[in-house]
PDB file of C-alpha atoms and ligand atoms in Angstrom:
ATOM      1  CA  MET A   1      53.411  -8.904 -47.872  1.00 94.00           C
ATOM      2  CA  GLY A   2      49.346  -7.523 -47.204  1.00 95.00           C
ATOM      3  CA  THR A   3      47.196  -7.290 -44.074  1.00 93.00           C
ATOM      4  CA  ILE A   4      44.558  -8.685 -43.238  1.00 92.00           C
ATOM      5  CA  ASP A   5      41.444  -6.641 -42.743  1.00 92.00           C
ATOM      6  CA  ALA A   6      38.900  -6.989 -39.711  1.00 96.00           C
ATOM      7  CA  ASP A   7      35.927  -5.824 -39.325  1.00 98.00           C
ATOM      8  CA  PHE A   8      34.241  -5.790 -35.678  1.00 98.00           C
ATOM      9  CA  ALA A   9      31.652  -3.169 -35.894  1.00 98.00           C
ATOM     10  CA  GLY A  10      28.571  -3.579 -33.851  1.00 98.00           C
ATOM     11  CA  GLU A  11      30.084  -6.272 -31.677  1.00 98.00           C
ATOM     12  CA  THR A  12      31.353  -5.926 -27.848  1.00 98.00           C
ATOM     13  CA  VAL A  13      34.353  -7.178 -27.159  1.00 99.00           C
ATOM     14  CA  VAL A  14      35.883  -7.915 -23.451  1.00 99.00           C
ATOM     15  CA  VAL A  15      39.872  -7.729 -22.848  1.00 99.00           C
ATOM     16  CA  THR A  16      40.767  -8.769 -19.376  1.00 99.00           C
ATOM     17  CA  GLY A  17      44.500  -7.516 -18.970  1.00 99.00           C
ATOM     18  CA  GLY A  18      44.102  -4.782 -21.553  1.00 99.00           C
ATOM     19  CA  SER A  19      45.687  -2.260 -19.959  1.00 98.00           C
ATOM     20  CA  SER A  20      49.530  -3.231 -21.183  1.00 98.00           C
ATOM     21  CA  GLY A  21      51.800  -5.609 -23.242  1.00 98.00           C
ATOM     22  CA  ILE A  22      49.873  -8.240 -25.277  1.00 98.00           C
ATOM     23  CA  GLY A  23      46.041  -7.605 -23.845  1.00 99.00           C
ATOM     24  CA  ARG A  24      46.797  -3.732 -24.784  1.00 98.00           C
ATOM     25  CA  ALA A  25      47.729  -4.689 -28.456  1.00 98.00           C
ATOM     26  CA  VAL A  26      45.078  -6.761 -28.724  1.00 98.00           C
ATOM     27  CA  ALA A  27      42.519  -4.266 -27.188  1.00 99.00           C
ATOM     28  CA  THR A  28      43.556  -1.548 -29.558  1.00 98.00           C
ATOM     29  CA  GLY A  29      43.322  -3.685 -32.394  1.00 98.00           C
ATOM     30  CA  PHE A  30      39.832  -4.684 -31.867  1.00 98.00           C
ATOM     31  CA  GLY A  31      39.272  -1.167 -31.368  1.00 98.00           C
ATOM     32  CA  ASP A  32      40.426  -0.420 -34.987  1.00 98.00           C
ATOM     33  CA  ALA A  33      38.433  -3.222 -36.326  1.00 98.00           C
ATOM     34  CA  GLY A  34      35.057  -1.007 -34.744  1.00 98.00           C
ATOM     35  CA  ALA A  35      34.362  -2.860 -31.844  1.00 98.00           C
ATOM     36  CA  THR A  36      32.973  -1.883 -28.371  1.00 98.00           C
ATOM     37  CA  VAL A  37      36.236  -2.664 -26.062  1.00 99.00           C
ATOM     38  CA  ILE A  38      36.124  -2.945 -22.535  1.00 98.00           C
ATOM     39  CA  ASN A  39      39.384  -3.434 -20.859  1.00 99.00           C
ATOM     40  CA  ALA A  40      39.165  -5.535 -17.469  1.00 99.00           C
ATOM     41  CA  ASP A  41      42.350  -4.682 -15.567  1.00 99.00           C
ATOM     42  CA  VAL A  42      43.487  -4.379 -11.902  1.00 98.00           C
ATOM     43  CA  GLN A  43      45.276  -1.031 -13.324  1.00 98.00           C
ATOM     44  CA  ALA A  44      44.213   1.377 -15.966  1.00 98.00           C
ATOM     45  CA  GLU A  45      47.543   2.622 -15.676  1.00 98.00           C
ATOM     46  CA  PRO A  46      49.887   0.934 -18.623  1.00 98.00           C
ATOM     47  CA  LYS A  47      53.254  -1.207 -17.341  1.00 96.00           C
ATOM     48  CA  ASP A  48      54.828  -0.673 -21.030  1.00 94.00           C
ATOM     49  CA  VAL A  49      57.841   1.853 -21.152  1.00 90.00           C
ATOM     50  CA  ASP A  50      56.762   3.668 -24.199  1.00 92.00           C
ATOM     51  CA  THR A  51      53.356   5.129 -23.285  1.00 95.00           C
ATOM     52  CA  GLU A  52      51.230   6.419 -20.219  1.00 97.00           C
ATOM     53  CA  THR A  53      47.791   6.757 -21.897  1.00 98.00           C
ATOM     54  CA  PRO A  54      45.019   3.865 -20.776  1.00 98.00           C
ATOM     55  CA  THR A  55      44.387   1.623 -23.660  1.00 98.00           C
ATOM     56  CA  HIS A  56      40.439   2.754 -23.557  1.00 98.00           C
ATOM     57  CA  GLU A  57      41.652   6.632 -24.161  1.00 98.00           C
ATOM     58  CA  VAL A  58      43.670   5.279 -26.994  1.00 98.00           C
ATOM     59  CA  ILE A  59      40.919   3.796 -28.819  1.00 98.00           C
ATOM     60  CA  GLU A  60      38.541   6.623 -28.119  1.00 98.00           C
ATOM     61  CA  GLU A  61      41.141   8.864 -29.249  1.00 98.00           C
ATOM     62  CA  ARG A  62      41.193   6.907 -32.394  1.00 98.00           C
ATOM     63  CA  GLY A  63      37.251   7.363 -32.822  1.00 98.00           C
ATOM     64  CA  GLY A  64      36.427   4.144 -31.201  1.00 98.00           C
ATOM     65  CA  THR A  65      34.353   3.210 -28.144  1.00 98.00           C
ATOM     66  CA  ALA A  66      36.042   1.975 -25.215  1.00 98.00           C
ATOM     67  CA  ALA A  67      35.826   1.379 -21.415  1.00 98.00           C
ATOM     68  CA  PHE A  68      37.739   0.602 -18.555  1.00 98.00           C
ATOM     69  CA  VAL A  69      36.152  -1.698 -15.902  1.00 98.00           C
ATOM     70  CA  GLU A  70      38.757  -2.325 -12.844  1.00 98.00           C
ATOM     71  CA  THR A  71      38.742  -6.023 -12.179  1.00 99.00           C
ATOM     72  CA  ASP A  72      40.487  -8.604 -10.640  1.00 99.00           C
ATOM     73  CA  VAL A  73      40.348 -11.838 -12.893  1.00 99.00           C
ATOM     74  CA  SER A  74      40.762 -14.365  -9.752  1.00 99.00           C
ATOM     75  CA  ASP A  75      37.604 -13.341  -8.112  1.00 99.00           C
ATOM     76  CA  PRO A  76      34.689 -14.666 -10.454  1.00 99.00           C
ATOM     77  CA  SER A  77      32.380 -12.034  -8.663  1.00 99.00           C
ATOM     78  CA  GLN A  78      34.509  -9.284 -10.774  1.00 99.00           C
ATOM     79  CA  ILE A  79      34.277 -11.024 -13.889  1.00 99.00           C
ATOM     80  CA  GLU A  80      30.569 -11.070 -13.666  1.00 98.00           C
ATOM     81  CA  THR A  81      30.705  -7.473 -12.691  1.00 98.00           C
ATOM     82  CA  VAL A  82      32.768  -6.939 -16.216  1.00 98.00           C
ATOM     83  CA  ILE A  83      30.237  -8.575 -18.162  1.00 98.00           C
ATOM     84  CA  GLU A  84      27.335  -7.137 -16.879  1.00 98.00           C
ATOM     85  CA  ALA A  85      29.062  -3.534 -18.036  1.00 98.00           C
ATOM     86  CA  ALA A  86      29.224  -5.359 -21.118  1.00 98.00           C
ATOM     87  CA  ARG A  87      25.618  -5.583 -21.349  1.00 97.00           C
ATOM     88  CA  GLU A  88      25.164  -1.586 -21.430  1.00 97.00           C
ATOM     89  CA  PHE A  89      26.956  -1.956 -24.867  1.00 98.00           C
ATOM     90  CA  GLY A  90      24.767  -5.056 -26.385  1.00 97.00           C
ATOM     91  CA  GLY A  91      26.408  -7.828 -24.395  1.00 98.00           C
ATOM     92  CA  VAL A  92      29.751  -9.407 -24.685  1.00 98.00           C
ATOM     93  CA  ASP A  93      30.470 -11.057 -28.397  1.00 98.00           C
ATOM     94  CA  VAL A  94      33.957 -11.774 -27.553  1.00 99.00           C
ATOM     95  CA  MET A  95      35.726 -12.806 -24.526  1.00 99.00           C
ATOM     96  CA  VAL A  96      39.262 -12.382 -24.322  1.00 99.00           C
ATOM     97  CA  ASN A  97      41.030 -14.033 -21.242  1.00 99.00           C
ATOM     98  CA  ASN A  98      44.356 -12.734 -21.572  1.00 99.00           C
ATOM     99  CA  ALA A  99      45.175 -11.296 -17.776  1.00 99.00           C
ATOM    100  CA  GLY A 100      48.480 -12.976 -16.672  1.00 98.00           C
ATOM    101  CA  VAL A 101      51.204 -12.822 -13.983  1.00 98.00           C
ATOM    102  CA  HIS A 102      54.651 -14.534 -13.946  1.00 98.00           C
ATOM    103  CA  ARG A 103      57.257 -15.029 -10.808  1.00 97.00           C
ATOM    104  CA  SER A 104      60.480 -16.381 -11.543  1.00 96.00           C
ATOM    105  CA  LEU A 105      61.377 -18.938  -9.269  1.00 98.00           C
ATOM    106  CA  GLU A 106      63.055 -22.238  -9.365  1.00 98.00           C
ATOM    107  CA  PHE A 107      60.614 -25.504  -8.679  1.00 98.00           C
ATOM    108  CA  LEU A 108      62.080 -25.882  -5.053  1.00 98.00           C
ATOM    109  CA  ASP A 109      61.350 -22.423  -4.170  1.00 98.00           C
ATOM    110  CA  VAL A 110      57.344 -22.171  -5.149  1.00 98.00           C
ATOM    111  CA  THR A 111      55.458 -21.475  -1.900  1.00 98.00           C
ATOM    112  CA  PRO A 112      51.987 -22.199  -1.710  1.00 98.00           C
ATOM    113  CA  ASP A 113      51.350 -18.788  -1.834  1.00 98.00           C
ATOM    114  CA  ASP A 114      53.062 -18.150  -5.018  1.00 98.00           C
ATOM    115  CA  PHE A 115      51.175 -20.890  -6.430  1.00 98.00           C
ATOM    116  CA  ASP A 116      47.784 -19.655  -5.960  1.00 98.00           C
ATOM    117  CA  PHE A 117      48.521 -16.138  -7.086  1.00 98.00           C
ATOM    118  CA  VAL A 118      49.682 -17.393 -10.271  1.00 98.00           C
ATOM    119  CA  HIS A 119      47.113 -19.899 -10.490  1.00 98.00           C
ATOM    120  CA  GLY A 120      44.379 -17.413  -9.497  1.00 99.00           C
ATOM    121  CA  VAL A 121      44.963 -15.137 -12.151  1.00 99.00           C
ATOM    122  CA  ASN A 122      46.286 -17.259 -15.328  1.00 99.00           C
ATOM    123  CA  LEU A 123      44.100 -20.478 -14.693  1.00 99.00           C
ATOM    124  CA  ARG A 124      41.051 -19.401 -12.570  1.00 99.00           C
ATOM    125  CA  GLY A 125      40.815 -16.322 -14.230  1.00 99.00           C
ATOM    126  CA  ALA A 126      40.739 -17.634 -17.836  1.00 99.00           C
ATOM    127  CA  PHE A 127      38.598 -20.469 -16.450  1.00 99.00           C
ATOM    128  CA  PHE A 128      35.638 -18.459 -14.931  1.00 99.00           C
ATOM    129  CA  GLY A 129      36.370 -15.784 -17.626  1.00 99.00           C
ATOM    130  CA  THR A 130      35.535 -18.558 -20.303  1.00 99.00           C
ATOM    131  CA  GLN A 131      32.472 -20.201 -18.299  1.00 99.00           C
ATOM    132  CA  LEU A 132      30.837 -16.916 -17.204  1.00 98.00           C
ATOM    133  CA  ALA A 133      30.851 -15.099 -20.807  1.00 99.00           C
ATOM    134  CA  ALA A 134      29.574 -18.366 -22.134  1.00 99.00           C
ATOM    135  CA  LYS A 135      26.701 -18.139 -19.759  1.00 98.00           C
ATOM    136  CA  ASP A 136      25.782 -14.787 -20.801  1.00 98.00           C
ATOM    137  CA  MET A 137      26.198 -15.539 -24.669  1.00 98.00           C
ATOM    138  CA  ILE A 138      23.936 -18.598 -23.937  1.00 98.00           C
ATOM    139  CA  ASP A 139      21.662 -16.589 -21.808  1.00 98.00           C
ATOM    140  CA  ARG A 140      21.545 -13.839 -24.809  1.00 98.00           C
ATOM    141  CA  GLY A 141      21.217 -16.686 -27.913  1.00 98.00           C
ATOM    142  CA  VAL A 142      24.694 -15.169 -28.995  1.00 98.00           C
ATOM    143  CA  GLU A 143      27.131 -17.515 -30.910  1.00 98.00           C
ATOM    144  CA  GLY A 144      30.052 -15.634 -29.371  1.00 98.00           C
ATOM    145  CA  ALA A 145      33.665 -16.586 -29.653  1.00 99.00           C
ATOM    146  CA  ILE A 146      36.342 -16.951 -26.586  1.00 99.00           C
ATOM    147  CA  VAL A 147      39.986 -16.836 -26.962  1.00 99.00           C
ATOM    148  CA  ASN A 148      42.658 -17.393 -24.147  1.00 99.00           C
ATOM    149  CA  THR A 149      46.047 -16.501 -24.016  1.00 99.00           C
ATOM    150  CA  SER A 150      48.090 -19.722 -23.310  1.00 98.00           C
ATOM    151  CA  SER A 151      51.946 -19.726 -23.659  1.00 98.00           C
ATOM    152  CA  THR A 152      54.992 -21.849 -25.201  1.00 98.00           C
ATOM    153  CA  THR A 153      55.665 -22.842 -21.554  1.00 98.00           C
ATOM    154  CA  ALA A 154      52.059 -25.068 -22.147  1.00 98.00           C
ATOM    155  CA  GLU A 155      53.976 -27.451 -24.367  1.00 97.00           C
ATOM    156  CA  ARG A 156      58.019 -26.725 -23.450  1.00 96.00           C
ATOM    157  CA  ALA A 157      59.611 -26.986 -19.882  1.00 97.00           C
ATOM    158  CA  GLU A 158      61.560 -24.035 -19.071  1.00 94.00           C
ATOM    159  CA  ARG A 159      63.687 -23.348 -16.246  1.00 96.00           C
ATOM    160  CA  ASN A 160      61.959 -21.535 -13.179  1.00 96.00           C
ATOM    161  CA  HIS A 161      58.527 -21.571 -15.022  1.00 97.00           C
ATOM    162  CA  SER A 162      57.130 -24.798 -13.308  1.00 98.00           C
ATOM    163  CA  HIS A 163      53.980 -22.758 -11.054  1.00 98.00           C
ATOM    164  CA  TYR A 164      53.713 -20.894 -14.506  1.00 98.00           C
ATOM    165  CA  ALA A 165      53.492 -23.690 -17.119  1.00 98.00           C
ATOM    166  CA  ALA A 166      51.183 -25.887 -15.025  1.00 98.00           C
ATOM    167  CA  THR A 167      48.826 -22.712 -15.799  1.00 98.00           C
ATOM    168  CA  LYS A 168      49.210 -22.703 -19.306  1.00 98.00           C
ATOM    169  CA  GLY A 169      48.954 -26.107 -19.231  1.00 98.00           C
ATOM    170  CA  GLY A 170      45.817 -25.891 -17.544  1.00 98.00           C
ATOM    171  CA  ILE A 171      45.013 -23.658 -20.188  1.00 98.00           C
ATOM    172  CA  GLN A 172      45.421 -25.668 -23.343  1.00 98.00           C
ATOM    173  CA  MET A 173      42.777 -28.319 -21.648  1.00 98.00           C
ATOM    174  CA  LEU A 174      40.599 -25.589 -20.571  1.00 99.00           C
ATOM    175  CA  THR A 175      40.275 -24.691 -23.918  1.00 99.00           C
ATOM    176  CA  ARG A 176      39.588 -27.645 -25.365  1.00 98.00           C
ATOM    177  CA  SER A 177      37.124 -29.356 -22.641  1.00 99.00           C
ATOM    178  CA  ALA A 178      35.394 -25.988 -23.029  1.00 99.00           C
ATOM    179  CA  ALA A 179      35.416 -25.944 -26.967  1.00 99.00           C
ATOM    180  CA  LEU A 180      33.978 -29.758 -26.866  1.00 99.00           C
ATOM    181  CA  GLU A 181      30.788 -28.526 -24.373  1.00 99.00           C
ATOM    182  CA  LEU A 182      30.246 -25.199 -25.698  1.00 99.00           C
ATOM    183  CA  ASP A 183      29.879 -25.782 -29.513  1.00 98.00           C
ATOM    184  CA  ALA A 184      26.286 -27.170 -29.211  1.00 98.00           C
ATOM    185  CA  HIS A 185      25.665 -23.651 -28.035  1.00 98.00           C
ATOM    186  CA  GLY A 186      27.349 -22.361 -31.410  1.00 98.00           C
ATOM    187  CA  ILE A 187      30.428 -21.163 -29.040  1.00 99.00           C
ATOM    188  CA  ARG A 188      33.651 -21.368 -30.414  1.00 99.00           C
ATOM    189  CA  VAL A 189      36.997 -21.336 -27.640  1.00 99.00           C
ATOM    190  CA  ASN A 190      40.557 -21.093 -28.569  1.00 99.00           C
ATOM    191  CA  ALA A 191      43.673 -19.728 -27.758  1.00 99.00           C
ATOM    192  CA  VAL A 192      46.888 -17.848 -28.825  1.00 99.00           C
ATOM    193  CA  ALA A 193      50.536 -19.038 -27.078  1.00 98.00           C
ATOM    194  CA  PRO A 194      52.805 -16.309 -27.536  1.00 98.00           C
ATOM    195  CA  GLY A 195      56.827 -17.046 -27.438  1.00 98.00           C
ATOM    196  CA  PRO A 196      59.011 -14.733 -25.658  1.00 97.00           C
ATOM    197  CA  ILE A 197      57.311 -11.213 -25.951  1.00 98.00           C
ATOM    198  CA  ALA A 198      59.212  -8.200 -24.722  1.00 97.00           C
ATOM    199  CA  THR A 199      56.507  -6.762 -22.182  1.00 98.00           C
ATOM    200  CA  GLU A 200      56.508  -5.987 -18.264  1.00 96.00           C
ATOM    201  CA  ILE A 201      55.147  -9.129 -17.473  1.00 96.00           C
ATOM    202  CA  ARG A 202      57.672  -9.265 -14.502  1.00 93.00           C
ATOM    203  CA  GLU A 203      60.832  -6.252 -14.197  1.00 91.00           C
ATOM    204  CA  GLY A 204      63.437  -7.010 -16.367  1.00 91.00           C
ATOM    205  CA  TRP A 205      61.513  -9.661 -18.476  1.00 94.00           C
ATOM    206  CA  ALA A 206      61.956  -7.650 -21.922  1.00 93.00           C
ATOM    207  CA  ASP A 207      65.540  -7.145 -21.311  1.00 92.00           C
ATOM    208  CA  GLU A 208      66.129 -11.032 -20.323  1.00 91.00           C
ATOM    209  CA  ALA A 209      64.079 -11.948 -23.025  1.00 91.00           C
ATOM    210  CA  ARG A 210      65.722 -10.320 -25.882  1.00 94.00           C
ATOM    211  CA  GLY A 211      69.012 -11.222 -24.083  1.00 92.00           C
ATOM    212  CA  ALA A 212      68.391 -14.941 -23.893  1.00 89.00           C
ATOM    213  CA  ILE A 213      67.700 -14.826 -27.674  1.00 93.00           C
ATOM    214  CA  GLU A 214      70.771 -13.069 -28.710  1.00 90.00           C
ATOM    215  CA  GLU A 215      72.617 -15.912 -26.943  1.00 89.00           C
ATOM    216  CA  SER A 216      70.797 -18.789 -28.605  1.00 90.00           C
ATOM    217  CA  ASP A 217      71.652 -19.847 -32.110  1.00 91.00           C
ATOM    218  CA  GLY A 218      67.922 -21.353 -32.803  1.00 93.00           C
ATOM    219  CA  LEU A 219      64.576 -20.027 -33.257  1.00 96.00           C
ATOM    220  CA  PRO A 220      63.236 -17.526 -32.403  1.00 97.00           C
ATOM    221  CA  SER A 221      65.993 -15.106 -34.085  1.00 97.00           C
ATOM    222  CA  ARG A 222      64.189 -11.986 -31.877  1.00 97.00           C
ATOM    223  CA  ALA A 223      61.991 -11.270 -29.062  1.00 97.00           C
ATOM    224  CA  GLY A 224      58.275 -10.571 -30.266  1.00 98.00           C
ATOM    225  CA  ILE A 225      56.055  -7.287 -29.949  1.00 98.00           C
ATOM    226  CA  PRO A 226      52.764  -7.008 -28.645  1.00 98.00           C
ATOM    227  CA  ALA A 227      51.794  -6.192 -31.999  1.00 98.00           C
ATOM    228  CA  ASP A 228      52.767  -9.630 -33.352  1.00 98.00           C
ATOM    229  CA  LEU A 229      50.052 -11.708 -31.538  1.00 98.00           C
ATOM    230  CA  ARG A 230      47.211  -8.960 -32.784  1.00 98.00           C
ATOM    231  CA  GLY A 231      46.187 -10.763 -36.053  1.00 98.00           C
ATOM    232  CA  ALA A 232      46.073 -14.523 -34.267  1.00 98.00           C
ATOM    233  CA  TYR A 233      43.397 -12.952 -31.974  1.00 99.00           C
ATOM    234  CA  LEU A 234      41.292 -10.972 -34.774  1.00 98.00           C
ATOM    235  CA  TYR A 235      41.240 -13.828 -36.505  1.00 98.00           C
ATOM    236  CA  LEU A 236      40.155 -16.423 -33.732  1.00 98.00           C
ATOM    237  CA  ALA A 237      37.545 -14.315 -32.956  1.00 98.00           C
ATOM    238  CA  SER A 238      36.401 -13.235 -36.608  1.00 98.00           C
ATOM    239  CA  ALA A 239      33.690 -15.545 -38.568  1.00 98.00           C
ATOM    240  CA  ASP A 240      36.570 -16.214 -40.643  1.00 98.00           C
ATOM    241  CA  ALA A 241      37.851 -18.954 -37.792  1.00 98.00           C
ATOM    242  CA  GLY A 242      34.126 -20.551 -37.795  1.00 98.00           C
ATOM    243  CA  TYR A 243      35.309 -23.843 -38.447  1.00 98.00           C
ATOM    244  CA  VAL A 244      38.226 -23.576 -36.002  1.00 99.00           C
ATOM    245  CA  THR A 245      37.703 -24.471 -32.164  1.00 99.00           C
ATOM    246  CA  GLY A 246      39.714 -26.006 -29.280  1.00 98.00           C
ATOM    247  CA  GLU A 247      42.769 -24.867 -31.353  1.00 98.00           C
ATOM    248  CA  THR A 248      45.889 -23.337 -30.398  1.00 98.00           C
ATOM    249  CA  VAL A 249      47.516 -20.454 -32.980  1.00 98.00           C
ATOM    250  CA  TRP A 250      51.377 -20.620 -31.833  1.00 98.00           C
ATOM    251  CA  VAL A 251      52.612 -17.163 -32.191  1.00 98.00           C
ATOM    252  CA  ASP A 252      56.210 -17.885 -31.065  1.00 98.00           C
ATOM    253  CA  GLY A 253      58.892 -16.732 -33.838  1.00 98.00           C
ATOM    254  CA  GLY A 254      59.352 -20.734 -34.595  1.00 97.00           C
ATOM    255  CA  SER A 255      60.412 -21.332 -30.584  1.00 95.00           C
ATOM    256  CA  ARG A 256      59.330 -24.895 -30.703  1.00 92.00           C
ATOM    257  CA  LEU A 257      61.064 -26.497 -33.501  1.00 91.00           C
TER     258      LEU A 257
HETATM  259  P1  NAD B   1      51.661  -7.214 -19.297  1.00 91.86           P
HETATM  260  O1  NAD B   1      51.960  -7.348 -17.777  1.00 91.86           O
HETATM  261  O2  NAD B   1      52.167  -6.712 -19.897  1.00 91.86           O
HETATM  262  O3  NAD B   1      50.322  -7.463 -19.389  1.00 91.86           O
HETATM  263  C1  NAD B   1      49.290  -8.248 -18.358  1.00 91.86           C
HETATM  264  C2  NAD B   1      47.861  -7.510 -18.160  1.00 91.86           C
HETATM  265  O4  NAD B   1      47.605  -8.324 -16.830  1.00 91.86           O
HETATM  266  C3  NAD B   1      48.563  -5.969 -17.195  1.00 91.86           C
HETATM  267  O5  NAD B   1      47.982  -4.893 -17.565  1.00 91.86           O
HETATM  268  C4  NAD B   1      47.993  -6.417 -15.921  1.00 91.86           C
HETATM  269  O6  NAD B   1      47.879  -5.174 -15.102  1.00 91.86           O
HETATM  270  C5  NAD B   1      47.071  -7.399 -16.104  1.00 91.86           C
HETATM  271  N1  NAD B   1      46.853  -8.035 -14.722  1.00 91.86           N
HETATM  272  C6  NAD B   1      47.433  -8.769 -13.927  1.00 91.86           C
HETATM  273  N2  NAD B   1      46.815  -9.442 -12.974  1.00 91.86           N
HETATM  274  C7  NAD B   1      45.526  -9.152 -12.886  1.00 91.86           C
HETATM  275  C8  NAD B   1      44.150  -9.811 -12.576  1.00 91.86           C
HETATM  276  N3  NAD B   1      44.394 -10.032 -10.907  1.00 91.86           N
HETATM  277  N4  NAD B   1      43.245  -9.112 -13.020  1.00 91.86           N
HETATM  278  C9  NAD B   1      43.066  -8.500 -14.402  1.00 91.86           C
HETATM  279  N5  NAD B   1      44.242  -7.860 -14.585  1.00 91.86           N
HETATM  280  C10 NAD B   1      45.359  -8.461 -13.983  1.00 91.86           C
HETATM  281  O7  NAD B   1      52.175  -9.104 -19.686  1.00 91.86           O
HETATM  282  P2  NAD B   1      52.254  -9.658 -21.123  1.00 91.86           P
HETATM  283  O8  NAD B   1      53.666 -10.055 -21.640  1.00 91.86           O
HETATM  284  O9  NAD B   1      51.518  -8.755 -21.876  1.00 91.86           O
HETATM  285  O10 NAD B   1      50.920 -10.983 -20.619  1.00 91.86           O
HETATM  286  C11 NAD B   1      49.637 -11.103 -21.512  1.00 91.86           C
HETATM  287  C12 NAD B   1      49.383 -12.479 -21.499  1.00 91.86           C
HETATM  288  O11 NAD B   1      50.385 -12.961 -22.445  1.00 91.86           O
HETATM  289  C13 NAD B   1      49.312 -13.206 -20.313  1.00 91.86           C
HETATM  290  O12 NAD B   1      48.722 -14.242 -19.660  1.00 91.86           O
HETATM  291  C14 NAD B   1      50.842 -13.719 -20.152  1.00 91.86           C
HETATM  292  O13 NAD B   1      50.777 -15.118 -19.136  1.00 91.86           O
HETATM  293  C15 NAD B   1      50.721 -14.363 -21.455  1.00 91.86           C
HETATM  294  N6  NAD B   1      52.095 -14.419 -21.891  1.00 91.86           N
HETATM  295  C16 NAD B   1      53.200 -13.710 -22.355  1.00 91.86           C
HETATM  296  C17 NAD B   1      54.515 -14.281 -22.703  1.00 91.86           C
HETATM  297  C18 NAD B   1      55.597 -13.074 -22.705  1.00 91.86           C
HETATM  298  O14 NAD B   1      56.967 -13.637 -23.014  1.00 91.86           O
HETATM  299  N7  NAD B   1      55.537 -11.837 -22.502  1.00 91.86           N
HETATM  300  C19 NAD B   1      54.533 -15.170 -23.158  1.00 91.86           C
HETATM  301  C20 NAD B   1      53.463 -15.961 -23.258  1.00 91.86           C
HETATM  302  C21 NAD B   1      52.312 -15.837 -23.054  1.00 91.86           C
END
């Protein structure tokens, strides 16, 4: 099978949660495609078990331009700081709201603290990431693209995921609502919904995902890897997706069939 070449030379891409897992694969993918990449994460160190090199250093080692801005996306003022930092590189053209956290809890055990923590990062972070990036694009007259990270749990209920799934369902409607209101400014808003991807989103998740898949005779037939997601983000952020907005691309190995 062939591959699709992407060219983001001259564009600045902000990826939240770009230090590890899916965000790291997406950030390096944009770096390889020539974009200036800003990783906005609470920590520069990757949680991934196979590397210790921060994402921005990987991109620079490959000849690209990248920066790390320590950011807690649940605080909108910190998102504003990232967007200001992007102005030093010409301003944000593409915003990827990917930072996410997960706590595995039965519905009856979720506390208000659990709920607020997961909603603060996943939904509040994506909401104000979308809004603040859009305001900045409008101020600069840039017809940019925003890509949010959803999940198959936005559509399919899974045990121990209730509060997390609620954030991802929220991201679905955030994406569609923002797409509707921002179209007049030439800004497109889309989402990528991963299935089970082997990452360290919480300790033991990669092994748990692989184990659950081995026991099942349905789809997916394997756990995804972060690199499986890269193409969907690049496509939705690109001019090739110029007539695509409010859409979700499901990259889930057939999880919902
Ligand atoms: P990951 O833990 O490998 O990466 C998440 C990144 O977000 C980490 O680098 C972490 O430091 C960062 N982060 C956490 N809290 C933050 C905050 N407050 N501000 C900024 N950054 C913060 O996990 P992942 O699996 O790559 O998850 C990425 C996204 O993909 C999340 O939104 C997650 O919900 C979503 N997702 C993951 C899966 C999966 O199976 N792994 C499936 C569907 C959706």
